[in-house]
Amino acid sequence: MASLKSWVTIRENHHFSIANLPFGIIHSKYDASHRPAVAIGDLVLDLKAFSSHKGFSALPSLDISVFSQTSLNAFAALGRRVHGEVRSYLQDILSESTTHPDVLKDNEELKKAVLLPKHETKTHLPMAIGDFTDFFAGKNHAFNVGTMFRGPANALQPNYTHLPVGYHGRSSSIVNSGTPVRRPNGQIVLDPAADPKIPFFGPSRKLDFELELGAFLCTGNTLGDPIRIADAEEHIFGYVLMNDWSARDIQTWEYIPLGPFNAKNFATTISPWVVLAGALEPYKTHGIPNTNQLFPYLKETDSYTAFDIKLSVELTTAEESTSLISQTNAKWLLWSFPQMLAHHSAGGCAMRTGDLLGSGTISGEGEKELGSMLEMSQGGNREIWLRGMEVRRWLLDGDTVTLSGYAGEDEARVGFGECVGRVESAVIF
Amino acid sequence: MASLKSWVTIRENHHFSIANLPFGIIHSKYDASHRPAVAIGDLVLDLKAFSSHKGFSALPSLDISVFSQTSLNAFAALGRRVHGEVRSYLQDILSESTTHPDVLKDNEELKKAVLLPKHETKTHLPMAIGDFTDFFAGKNHAFNVGTMFRGPANALQPNYTHLPVGYHGRSSSIVNSGTPVRRPNGQIVLDPAADPKIPFFGPSRKLDFELELGAFLCTGNTLGDPIRIADAEEHIFGYVLMNDWSARDIQTWEYIPLGPFNAKNFATTISPWVVLAGALEPYKTHGIPNTNQLFPYLKETDSYTAFDIKLSVELTTAEESTSLISQTNAKWLLWSFPQMLAHHSAGGCAMRTGDLLGSGTISGEGEKELGSMLEMSQGGNREIWLRGMEVRRWLLDGDTVTLSGYAGEDEARVGFGECVGRVESAVIF
Ligand SMILES: [Ca+2]
Ligand SMILES: [Ca+2]
Ligand SMILES: [Mg+2]
Ligand SMILES: [Mg+2]
Ligand code: NI
């Protein structure tokens, strides 16, 4: 892709280059209303203000009322073609060689009104999320965890390569990056060998993060009318980073036979800026190959179904010492989001604008490429070494987990920014 | 409770007596807007019209804008005290001995405007449902199903009596009674003994219903701030009947290790009229006793935590022959809804107005009191006999399942009406 250059000053390797232009919801110091915006470098383009100042008059068929909403849902619902048009137009407006210099580049007054310094704005959840589904497509993660319980020969369950395993999550506890995360209380069995098992009730002692990629849907389907694999890509609005906080000890006791529940529903953090599917298109790559013969409803014609997104995880202690604890890549998925969507709706389940799909924990192949402490500490059985010789097996109160991710280089970097959460101590019952 | 008598003609044992006054959302022949209403006998009181004609002027502090909404959420969010006031006031207005005869009883013109014949109205989903959680509190059901897989000695999982097991469901596919239900396609393993297991993809051959009670929440909690057991009851708006349609064969293959997914998310049917918690108060009874020592966060002071609601299930074939296949009672639950709520939020999960909790399948103790065909046919191993010597093991295309339920007698009957769904044939892939 020929690299665009913006008249906005953007430092090298900034996640929010002109090649990106992710969408989010902000409010600002001088306008408390929640409204759509686009991030460009260290600035934020206020789309409500921009559209009300006729910034989109070159796109006369665009319904600009979508930029007066408090979530991106109405914009998303316009569909992929419109997202592409709007993003291309904004790339033009913001580029050094813009064909419309009068609109913004040479309009100092409008610049002041619509381009806000990021530090004067605050982000909010970008979408109104109807339903949230978390998948388990990170094959290395599934293998690593399965090995702990059943050994390497039986690590993957028999269904694992036949269908994208997933479960319904909780949409009410999805929070924006920066929101503190309270350690959950729950029932925990300390001695798994005891018979009968005796739980106690108290704060989770095995609080973990999960590094995931999330996909937001722009359009859905009617109940009973499955999304076909060939059409699935068109239903994906864009992507965010996702931390699916997990209380491993609560999960062990509660999850039989109906799956994870309170172990997951206390918080799920996402990054605030939705990177549009179109912005990641140049970074499509192979996922983990599936050697299974797939059913037609899951078979993709294109084999570039994953994204080459470099992911990292940092852990910052209460004393503000930061350690890089993982570096991996979003390509380590056995199932693509279109496959997840085709499977999810195969029985007729209705998908809606704003629904969020999580990839499942993403782990690479090496031991520095793991997406959870469960894997890093091998179930709490060994220490994870941090800077200054501190150690962790699980998260402590006061720890901050920062997920980060980007594709591309220099002036064409397409990044997510950060997905951050700090652990607060549990409620005392 | 002294029995009220209404000036509205209501036949004996009608579900919608003056003692009930369930709330729903309707539209009518002459007004297509979706709006709140109350059912009384074969009439429907249009609350939008009633409030706009000053019907609630005797309750000056009531925010009547809640009756111009397209769901009951705004009304629910006002809280239990207000629901009680509104329901009492409407009971007075509708009673033969009303203290306000001028408001409606003697006002023929207003009667015509606000009391609509039910057949001229159509119901809609009563609430905007943020999240849906299905529990597994029907101990007899859990025991029956566990026995099939593990024998009676190990039928209940070790956690079963310690916490209300539940899983997150799918809110997008909750449908109003009467909505047709498409048989789902999915991956199915025909020979569970084969190694390796070979799935095929096609229509579920083991389509089942589940008889459940659903509870809608009126108020929620802030993320991180659990609902305490003593306060939980105040968060419950009211109850509906729920059919948690289930594809047993899809579930068997998909549910390991993360629980039911496509086996459940293709449709969940609820009855349209929300029976307010206050209306069921006189019918509280003991649930199934839990001999476990419970943690304080689950311990209730009152032991009348279930409801004496008579439940029935009818199956109507495509040829319109109807068989009563089950008669049971909503009291057959090990866990109460307040316990479910206290557990659900114990780790800090945010509950919201409009959230729906399902009880789990309700089965009594006898073989005519079962809440699913899975139990009636013992996993498909024996025939369920219908009228005219027809048999079923699972549902056929064209079958209609009708759940019904009520508490109380005669002029004080508090019923749910019906929760109906007809099975349509699967999409052809
Ligand atoms: Ca996860
Ligand atoms: Ca159920
Ligand atoms: Mg989570
Ligand atoms: Mg269901
Ligand atoms: Ni309608």
Short mmCIF file of N, CA and C in Angstrom, two decimals, chain A residues 75-144:
data_model
loop_
_atom_site.label_atom_id
_atom_site.label_comp_id
_atom_site.label_asym_id
_atom_site.label_seq_id
_atom_site.Cartn_x
_atom_site.Cartn_y
_atom_site.Cartn_z
N PHE A 75 -23.61 4.20 13.04
CA PHE A 75 -22.62 4.27 11.97
C PHE A 75 -22.29 2.85 11.48
N ALA A 76 -22.05 1.95 12.42
CA ALA A 76 -21.71 0.57 12.05
C ALA A 76 -22.80 -0.03 11.17
N ALA A 77 -24.06 0.22 11.55
CA ALA A 77 -25.18 -0.40 10.84
C ALA A 77 -25.27 0.03 9.38
N LEU A 78 -24.58 1.10 9.01
CA LEU A 78 -24.60 1.54 7.61
C LEU A 78 -23.87 0.56 6.70
N GLY A 79 -23.03 -0.26 7.28
CA GLY A 79 -22.40 -1.32 6.49
C GLY A 79 -21.00 -0.98 6.01
N ARG A 80 -20.31 -2.03 5.61
CA ARG A 80 -18.90 -1.94 5.26
C ARG A 80 -18.59 -0.96 4.13
N ARG A 81 -19.46 -0.91 3.13
CA ARG A 81 -19.18 -0.01 2.01
C ARG A 81 -19.11 1.44 2.49
N VAL A 82 -20.06 1.82 3.34
CA VAL A 82 -20.09 3.18 3.86
C VAL A 82 -18.88 3.44 4.78
N HIS A 83 -18.53 2.46 5.61
CA HIS A 83 -17.35 2.66 6.48
C HIS A 83 -16.11 2.94 5.63
N GLY A 84 -16.02 2.19 4.53
CA GLY A 84 -14.88 2.37 3.64
C GLY A 84 -14.87 3.76 3.01
N GLU A 85 -16.04 4.19 2.57
CA GLU A 85 -16.14 5.53 1.96
C GLU A 85 -15.76 6.62 2.96
N VAL A 86 -16.30 6.50 4.17
CA VAL A 86 -16.03 7.53 5.18
C VAL A 86 -14.56 7.52 5.55
N ARG A 87 -14.00 6.36 5.74
CA ARG A 87 -12.60 6.29 6.12
C ARG A 87 -11.70 6.82 5.01
N SER A 88 -11.99 6.45 3.77
CA SER A 88 -11.21 6.96 2.63
C SER A 88 -11.32 8.48 2.54
N TYR A 89 -12.52 8.97 2.72
CA TYR A 89 -12.72 10.41 2.65
C TYR A 89 -11.92 11.12 3.74
N LEU A 90 -11.96 10.57 4.96
CA LEU A 90 -11.21 11.19 6.06
C LEU A 90 -9.71 11.08 5.82
N GLN A 91 -9.28 9.98 5.21
CA GLN A 91 -7.85 9.87 4.87
C GLN A 91 -7.46 10.97 3.89
N ASP A 92 -8.35 11.23 2.95
CA ASP A 92 -8.08 12.30 2.00
C ASP A 92 -8.04 13.66 2.72
N ILE A 93 -9.05 13.94 3.51
CA ILE A 93 -9.14 15.21 4.23
C ILE A 93 -7.91 15.46 5.08
N LEU A 94 -7.39 14.39 5.65
CA LEU A 94 -6.28 14.52 6.60
C LEU A 94 -4.91 14.37 5.94
N SER A 95 -4.89 14.09 4.64
CA SER A 95 -3.60 13.85 4.01
C SER A 95 -3.00 15.15 3.47
N GLU A 96 -1.68 15.15 3.44
CA GLU A 96 -0.95 16.31 2.97
C GLU A 96 -1.40 16.71 1.56
N SER A 97 -1.66 15.71 0.76
CA SER A 97 -2.06 15.97 -0.63
C SER A 97 -3.58 15.91 -0.80
N THR A 98 -4.30 16.36 0.21
CA THR A 98 -5.77 16.28 0.16
C THR A 98 -6.34 16.98 -1.07
N THR A 99 -7.40 16.40 -1.62
CA THR A 99 -8.09 17.03 -2.74
C THR A 99 -9.11 18.07 -2.25
N HIS A 100 -9.31 18.11 -0.95
CA HIS A 100 -10.23 19.09 -0.36
C HIS A 100 -9.52 19.90 0.73
N PRO A 101 -8.49 20.67 0.39
CA PRO A 101 -7.75 21.40 1.44
C PRO A 101 -8.64 22.41 2.18
N ASP A 102 -9.64 22.92 1.47
CA ASP A 102 -10.55 23.91 2.08
C ASP A 102 -11.35 23.34 3.24
N VAL A 103 -11.63 22.05 3.20
CA VAL A 103 -12.50 21.48 4.25
C VAL A 103 -11.86 21.58 5.62
N LEU A 104 -10.60 21.14 5.73
CA LEU A 104 -10.01 21.14 7.07
C LEU A 104 -8.56 21.63 7.09
N LYS A 105 -7.77 21.15 6.15
CA LYS A 105 -6.34 21.45 6.17
C LYS A 105 -6.07 22.95 6.25
N ASP A 106 -6.80 23.73 5.45
CA ASP A 106 -6.57 25.17 5.38
C ASP A 106 -7.63 25.96 6.12
N ASN A 107 -8.37 25.26 6.96
CA ASN A 107 -9.47 25.92 7.67
C ASN A 107 -9.14 25.94 9.17
N GLU A 108 -8.38 26.95 9.57
CA GLU A 108 -7.86 26.99 10.95
C GLU A 108 -8.98 27.01 11.99
N GLU A 109 -10.05 27.70 11.65
CA GLU A 109 -11.15 27.80 12.60
C GLU A 109 -11.79 26.43 12.85
N LEU A 110 -12.04 25.74 11.75
CA LEU A 110 -12.67 24.42 11.91
C LEU A 110 -11.71 23.45 12.62
N LYS A 111 -10.44 23.53 12.29
CA LYS A 111 -9.47 22.68 12.97
C LYS A 111 -9.60 22.82 14.47
N LYS A 112 -9.68 24.07 14.92
CA LYS A 112 -9.78 24.33 16.36
C LYS A 112 -11.05 23.71 16.93
N ALA A 113 -12.11 23.72 16.11
CA ALA A 113 -13.40 23.25 16.62
C ALA A 113 -13.51 21.73 16.63
N VAL A 114 -12.81 21.07 15.71
CA VAL A 114 -13.08 19.63 15.55
C VAL A 114 -11.89 18.73 15.84
N LEU A 115 -10.68 19.29 15.86
CA LEU A 115 -9.50 18.47 16.17
C LEU A 115 -9.08 18.74 17.61
N LEU A 116 -9.34 17.79 18.47
CA LEU A 116 -9.11 18.00 19.90
C LEU A 116 -7.85 17.28 20.34
N PRO A 117 -7.07 17.92 21.21
CA PRO A 117 -5.93 17.19 21.78
C PRO A 117 -6.47 16.01 22.58
N LYS A 118 -5.87 14.86 22.38
CA LYS A 118 -6.41 13.65 23.01
C LYS A 118 -6.53 13.80 24.52
N HIS A 119 -5.57 14.50 25.14
CA HIS A 119 -5.61 14.60 26.60
C HIS A 119 -6.77 15.46 27.10
N GLU A 120 -7.43 16.15 26.21
CA GLU A 120 -8.62 16.89 26.63
C GLU A 120 -9.91 16.09 26.39
N THR A 121 -9.72 14.85 25.98
CA THR A 121 -10.90 14.01 25.73
C THR A 121 -10.81 12.76 26.60
N LYS A 122 -11.95 12.12 26.74
CA LYS A 122 -12.02 10.85 27.45
C LYS A 122 -12.80 9.89 26.56
N THR A 123 -12.32 8.67 26.48
CA THR A 123 -13.04 7.69 25.66
C THR A 123 -14.09 6.96 26.50
N HIS A 124 -15.03 6.36 25.80
CA HIS A 124 -16.06 5.53 26.42
C HIS A 124 -16.19 4.25 25.62
N LEU A 125 -16.98 3.32 26.12
CA LEU A 125 -17.23 2.10 25.34
C LEU A 125 -17.70 2.52 23.95
N PRO A 126 -17.10 1.98 22.90
CA PRO A 126 -17.44 2.46 21.56
C PRO A 126 -18.81 2.00 21.05
N MET A 127 -19.25 0.85 21.53
CA MET A 127 -20.50 0.30 21.00
C MET A 127 -21.47 -0.01 22.14
N ALA A 128 -22.74 0.03 21.83
CA ALA A 128 -23.75 -0.55 22.72
C ALA A 128 -23.79 -2.04 22.38
N ILE A 129 -23.37 -2.85 23.34
CA ILE A 129 -23.13 -4.27 23.08
C ILE A 129 -24.35 -5.08 23.50
N GLY A 130 -25.01 -5.67 22.51
CA GLY A 130 -26.19 -6.49 22.82
C GLY A 130 -25.79 -7.80 23.45
N ASP A 131 -24.98 -8.55 22.75
CA ASP A 131 -24.52 -9.84 23.25
C ASP A 131 -23.02 -9.96 23.02
N PHE A 132 -22.39 -10.68 23.90
CA PHE A 132 -20.94 -10.89 23.85
C PHE A 132 -20.69 -12.40 23.86
N THR A 133 -19.92 -12.87 22.90
CA THR A 133 -19.56 -14.28 22.84
C THR A 133 -18.05 -14.40 22.84
N ASP A 134 -17.55 -15.26 23.68
CA ASP A 134 -16.11 -15.48 23.72
C ASP A 134 -15.80 -16.85 23.13
N PHE A 135 -14.92 -16.87 22.14
CA PHE A 135 -14.52 -18.14 21.53
C PHE A 135 -13.23 -18.66 22.17
N PHE A 136 -12.67 -19.67 21.58
CA PHE A 136 -11.56 -20.41 22.19
C PHE A 136 -10.64 -20.82 21.04
N ALA A 137 -10.46 -19.86 20.09
CA ALA A 137 -9.80 -20.19 18.83
C ALA A 137 -8.29 -20.17 18.91
N GLY A 138 -7.73 -19.75 20.04
CA GLY A 138 -6.28 -19.76 20.21
C GLY A 138 -5.81 -21.18 20.47
N LYS A 139 -5.40 -21.84 19.41
CA LYS A 139 -5.12 -23.28 19.52
C LYS A 139 -3.97 -23.56 20.49
N ASN A 140 -2.95 -22.72 20.46
CA ASN A 140 -1.83 -22.97 21.37
C ASN A 140 -2.28 -22.85 22.83
N HIS A 141 -3.11 -21.87 23.07
CA HIS A 141 -3.67 -21.71 24.43
C HIS A 141 -4.49 -22.95 24.81
N ALA A 142 -5.36 -23.36 23.92
CA ALA A 142 -6.20 -24.54 24.21
C ALA A 142 -5.31 -25.76 24.45
N PHE A 143 -4.27 -25.86 23.66
CA PHE A 143 -3.35 -27.00 23.82
C PHE A 143 -2.61 -26.90 25.16
N ASN A 144 -2.09 -25.72 25.46
CA ASN A 144 -1.33 -25.56 26.71
C ASN A 144 -2.19 -25.87 27.94
#
